[in-house]
């Protein structure tokens, strides 16, 4: 199993990450599509080839073709949106917030899967990319759709662990390199 290989690759000093990785994926209460869509979107957002190569095959096995594509779409569109909206928010000139974005984001309105799942994946990717504006927006949409805080927190727990695992393994690869 690739998850076990990924956990085994973590150095001893990252034992907490190893345990957390097993927990957030192996013991998650999320439905299978929400879990594996979050895992795939976060693996992509982590920018770690090691993590992506380890987790993508199992994600593909656990997702329908539509969900697999939608999770990848969430990672792609949020890579753009997180930079755009984070920058807009960080600039001290409020006029940028009134300007038309002028960026295509059609996949958000028609992701090809349940909108709640796509929003959850977008929130998880936004956590990795550090966009508070996008986090607030996706959290509000999810809460209005009746998603509880435990489910939302589960998504950003997955994001935090996958991001940390990727950073650790990529750093170790550079040190060994």
mmCIF file of C-alpha atoms in Angstrom:
data_model
loop_
_atom_site.group_PDB
_atom_site.id
_atom_site.type_symbol
_atom_site.label_atom_id
_atom_site.label_comp_id
_atom_site.label_asym_id
_atom_site.label_seq_id
_atom_site.Cartn_x
_atom_site.Cartn_y
_atom_site.Cartn_z
ATOM 1 C CA UNK A 1 0.000 0.000 0.000
ATOM 2 C CA UNK A 2 1.399 3.404 -0.993
ATOM 3 C CA UNK A 3 0.256 5.069 2.221
ATOM 4 C CA UNK A 4 2.401 2.664 4.246
ATOM 5 C CA UNK A 5 5.360 3.366 1.958
ATOM 6 C CA UNK A 6 4.881 7.091 2.453
ATOM 7 C CA UNK A 7 4.733 6.690 6.231
ATOM 8 C CA UNK A 8 7.854 4.496 6.139
ATOM 9 C CA UNK A 9 9.729 7.153 4.183
ATOM 10 C CA UNK A 10 9.282 9.705 6.963
ATOM 11 C CA UNK A 11 12.335 10.135 9.205
ATOM 12 C CA UNK A 12 12.223 9.278 12.898
ATOM 13 C CA UNK A 13 12.052 12.946 13.896
ATOM 14 C CA UNK A 14 8.721 13.186 12.035
ATOM 15 C CA UNK A 15 6.999 10.389 13.958
ATOM 16 C CA UNK A 16 4.041 12.664 14.716
ATOM 17 C CA UNK A 17 3.525 13.233 10.987
ATOM 18 C CA UNK A 18 3.642 9.489 10.369
ATOM 19 C CA UNK A 19 0.961 8.902 13.002
ATOM 20 C CA UNK A 20 -1.137 11.833 11.814
ATOM 21 C CA UNK A 21 -0.947 10.716 8.179
ATOM 22 C CA UNK A 22 -2.259 7.285 9.115
ATOM 23 C CA UNK A 23 -4.959 8.868 11.227
ATOM 24 C CA UNK A 24 -6.292 11.529 8.844
ATOM 25 C CA UNK A 25 -6.478 9.080 5.952
ATOM 26 C CA UNK A 26 -6.944 5.704 7.630
ATOM 27 C CA UNK A 27 -9.335 6.758 10.395
ATOM 28 C CA UNK A 28 -11.289 9.539 8.706
ATOM 29 C CA UNK A 29 -15.048 9.761 9.159
ATOM 30 C CA UNK A 30 -15.401 11.525 5.813
ATOM 31 C CA UNK A 31 -17.276 9.692 3.071
ATOM 32 C CA UNK A 32 -14.887 8.032 0.613
ATOM 33 C CA UNK A 33 -15.325 10.665 -2.118
ATOM 34 C CA UNK A 34 -14.773 13.580 0.241
ATOM 35 C CA UNK A 35 -11.742 11.879 1.800
ATOM 36 C CA UNK A 36 -9.954 10.821 -1.379
ATOM 37 C CA UNK A 37 -10.852 14.014 -3.244
ATOM 38 C CA UNK A 38 -9.329 15.976 -0.357
ATOM 39 C CA UNK A 39 -6.262 13.733 -0.363
ATOM 40 C CA UNK A 40 -5.733 14.106 -4.117
ATOM 41 C CA UNK A 41 -6.350 17.871 -4.213
ATOM 42 C CA UNK A 42 -4.001 18.372 -1.254
ATOM 43 C CA UNK A 43 -1.324 16.102 -2.710
ATOM 44 C CA UNK A 44 -1.393 18.224 -5.861
ATOM 45 C CA UNK A 45 -1.370 21.473 -3.871
ATOM 46 C CA UNK A 46 1.550 20.284 -1.727
ATOM 47 C CA UNK A 47 3.791 20.461 -4.808
ATOM 48 C CA UNK A 48 5.551 17.340 -3.567
ATOM 49 C CA UNK A 49 6.207 14.789 -6.265
ATOM 50 C CA UNK A 50 6.947 12.224 -3.571
ATOM 51 C CA UNK A 51 3.550 12.682 -1.934
ATOM 52 C CA UNK A 52 1.671 12.892 -5.214
ATOM 53 C CA UNK A 53 3.245 9.712 -6.624
ATOM 54 C CA UNK A 54 2.451 7.860 -3.395
ATOM 55 C CA UNK A 55 -1.160 8.983 -2.916
ATOM 56 C CA UNK A 56 -2.493 9.520 -6.449
ATOM 57 C CA UNK A 57 -2.916 5.834 -7.389
ATOM 58 C CA UNK A 58 -5.026 5.085 -4.312
ATOM 59 C CA UNK A 59 -7.029 8.273 -4.812
ATOM 60 C CA UNK A 60 -7.696 7.282 -8.424
ATOM 61 C CA UNK A 61 -8.785 3.825 -7.277
ATOM 62 C CA UNK A 62 -11.207 5.298 -4.705
ATOM 63 C CA UNK A 63 -12.738 8.035 -6.868
ATOM 64 C CA UNK A 64 -15.010 7.947 -9.871
ATOM 65 C CA UNK A 65 -13.527 9.421 -13.029
ATOM 66 C CA UNK A 66 -15.661 12.543 -12.487
ATOM 67 C CA UNK A 67 -14.541 12.968 -8.876
ATOM 68 C CA UNK A 68 -10.901 12.349 -9.801
ATOM 69 C CA UNK A 69 -11.082 15.089 -12.441
ATOM 70 C CA UNK A 70 -12.989 17.436 -10.123
ATOM 71 C CA UNK A 71 -10.405 17.054 -7.324
ATOM 72 C CA UNK A 72 -7.654 17.901 -9.797
ATOM 73 C CA UNK A 73 -9.758 20.840 -11.009
ATOM 74 C CA UNK A 74 -10.139 22.093 -7.435
ATOM 75 C CA UNK A 75 -6.369 22.068 -6.978
ATOM 76 C CA UNK A 76 -5.831 23.835 -10.312
ATOM 77 C CA UNK A 77 -8.435 26.579 -9.936
ATOM 78 C CA UNK A 78 -7.483 27.266 -6.329
ATOM 79 C CA UNK A 79 -3.805 27.565 -7.301
ATOM 80 C CA UNK A 80 -4.913 30.566 -9.350
ATOM 81 C CA UNK A 81 -7.645 31.917 -7.083
ATOM 82 C CA UNK A 82 -5.610 31.690 -3.890
ATOM 83 C CA UNK A 83 -2.880 33.878 -5.375
ATOM 84 C CA UNK A 84 -5.350 36.321 -6.901
ATOM 85 C CA UNK A 85 -7.643 36.764 -3.886
ATOM 86 C CA UNK A 86 -4.851 36.645 -1.297
ATOM 87 C CA UNK A 87 -3.052 39.414 -3.196
ATOM 88 C CA UNK A 88 -6.230 41.449 -3.518
ATOM 89 C CA UNK A 89 -6.772 41.113 0.223
ATOM 90 C CA UNK A 90 -3.178 41.957 1.156
ATOM 91 C CA UNK A 91 -2.961 45.107 -0.942
ATOM 92 C CA UNK A 92 -3.742 48.203 1.087
ATOM 93 C CA UNK A 93 -5.731 49.789 -1.765
ATOM 94 C CA UNK A 94 -9.389 48.657 -1.326
ATOM 95 C CA UNK A 95 -10.204 49.603 -4.930
ATOM 96 C CA UNK A 96 -8.820 46.251 -6.114
ATOM 97 C CA UNK A 97 -11.680 44.567 -4.257
ATOM 98 C CA UNK A 98 -14.212 46.426 -6.386
ATOM 99 C CA UNK A 99 -12.631 45.532 -9.715
ATOM 100 C CA UNK A 100 -13.833 42.701 -11.930
ATOM 101 C CA UNK A 101 -11.544 39.686 -11.588
ATOM 102 C CA UNK A 102 -11.669 38.879 -15.301
ATOM 103 C CA UNK A 103 -10.533 35.299 -14.685
ATOM 104 C CA UNK A 104 -12.406 32.195 -15.844
ATOM 105 C CA UNK A 105 -13.646 30.101 -12.920
ATOM 106 C CA UNK A 106 -16.480 28.136 -14.528
ATOM 107 C CA UNK A 107 -15.494 24.878 -12.842
ATOM 108 C CA UNK A 108 -16.577 26.266 -9.469
ATOM 109 C CA UNK A 109 -20.162 26.575 -10.712
ATOM 110 C CA UNK A 110 -20.161 23.243 -12.520
ATOM 111 C CA UNK A 111 -17.507 20.933 -11.039
ATOM 112 C CA UNK A 112 -19.019 17.660 -12.271
ATOM 113 C CA UNK A 113 -19.539 16.351 -8.709
ATOM 114 C CA UNK A 114 -21.570 17.354 -5.693
ATOM 115 C CA UNK A 115 -20.869 21.052 -5.098
ATOM 116 C CA UNK A 116 -20.280 20.432 -1.392
ATOM 117 C CA UNK A 117 -17.465 17.994 -2.131
ATOM 118 C CA UNK A 118 -15.828 20.455 -4.523
ATOM 119 C CA UNK A 119 -16.122 23.258 -1.971
ATOM 120 C CA UNK A 120 -14.531 21.039 0.696
ATOM 121 C CA UNK A 121 -11.607 20.238 -1.614
ATOM 122 C CA UNK A 122 -11.253 23.920 -2.505
ATOM 123 C CA UNK A 123 -11.166 24.820 1.184
ATOM 124 C CA UNK A 124 -8.451 22.215 1.840
ATOM 125 C CA UNK A 125 -6.308 23.530 -1.016
ATOM 126 C CA UNK A 126 -6.874 27.098 0.193
ATOM 127 C CA UNK A 127 -5.540 26.059 3.598
ATOM 128 C CA UNK A 128 -2.322 24.844 1.984
ATOM 129 C CA UNK A 129 -2.038 27.965 -0.147
ATOM 130 C CA UNK A 130 -2.791 30.285 2.771
ATOM 131 C CA UNK A 131 -5.626 32.356 1.358
ATOM 132 C CA UNK A 132 -7.815 33.602 4.199
ATOM 133 C CA UNK A 133 -10.314 35.186 1.859
ATOM 134 C CA UNK A 134 -10.864 31.896 0.011
ATOM 135 C CA UNK A 135 -10.975 29.934 3.272
ATOM 136 C CA UNK A 136 -13.716 32.217 4.590
ATOM 137 C CA UNK A 137 -15.661 32.041 1.341
ATOM 138 C CA UNK A 138 -15.576 28.238 1.054
ATOM 139 C CA UNK A 139 -16.281 27.749 4.756
ATOM 140 C CA UNK A 140 -19.363 29.978 4.504
ATOM 141 C CA UNK A 141 -20.670 28.087 1.462
ATOM 142 C CA UNK A 142 -20.120 24.767 3.252
ATOM 143 C CA UNK A 143 -21.806 25.937 6.458
ATOM 144 C CA UNK A 144 -24.805 27.268 4.476
ATOM 145 C CA UNK A 145 -25.037 23.836 2.820
ATOM 146 C CA UNK A 146 -25.305 22.260 6.278
ATOM 147 C CA UNK A 147 -21.762 20.917 6.549
ATOM 148 C CA UNK A 148 -20.683 20.758 10.172
ATOM 149 C CA UNK A 149 -17.473 22.181 11.599
ATOM 150 C CA UNK A 150 -16.053 18.713 12.301
ATOM 151 C CA UNK A 151 -16.204 17.856 8.591
ATOM 152 C CA UNK A 152 -14.650 21.177 7.604
ATOM 153 C CA UNK A 153 -11.891 20.762 10.167
ATOM 154 C CA UNK A 154 -11.251 17.229 8.909
ATOM 155 C CA UNK A 155 -10.523 18.678 5.449
ATOM 156 C CA UNK A 156 -7.982 21.184 6.715
ATOM 157 C CA UNK A 157 -6.428 18.564 8.996
ATOM 158 C CA UNK A 158 -5.816 16.469 5.881
ATOM 159 C CA UNK A 159 -4.350 19.540 4.179
ATOM 160 C CA UNK A 160 -2.025 20.337 7.071
ATOM 161 C CA UNK A 161 -0.698 16.797 7.385
ATOM 162 C CA UNK A 162 -0.202 16.239 3.655
ATOM 163 C CA UNK A 163 1.548 19.598 3.331
ATOM 164 C CA UNK A 164 3.857 18.822 6.264
ATOM 165 C CA UNK A 165 4.639 15.325 4.960
ATOM 166 C CA UNK A 166 5.472 16.765 1.547
ATOM 167 C CA UNK A 167 7.682 19.499 2.972
ATOM 168 C CA UNK A 168 9.518 17.030 5.185
ATOM 169 C CA UNK A 169 10.121 14.439 2.479
ATOM 170 C CA UNK A 170 11.163 16.981 -0.124
ATOM 171 C CA UNK A 171 13.603 18.545 2.370
ATOM 172 C CA UNK A 172 15.046 15.144 3.199
ATOM 173 C CA UNK A 173 15.459 14.394 -0.510
ATOM 174 C CA UNK A 174 17.359 17.671 -0.932
ATOM 175 C CA UNK A 175 19.603 16.899 2.040
ATOM 176 C CA UNK A 176 20.340 13.431 0.683
ATOM 177 C CA UNK A 177 20.841 14.797 -2.723
#
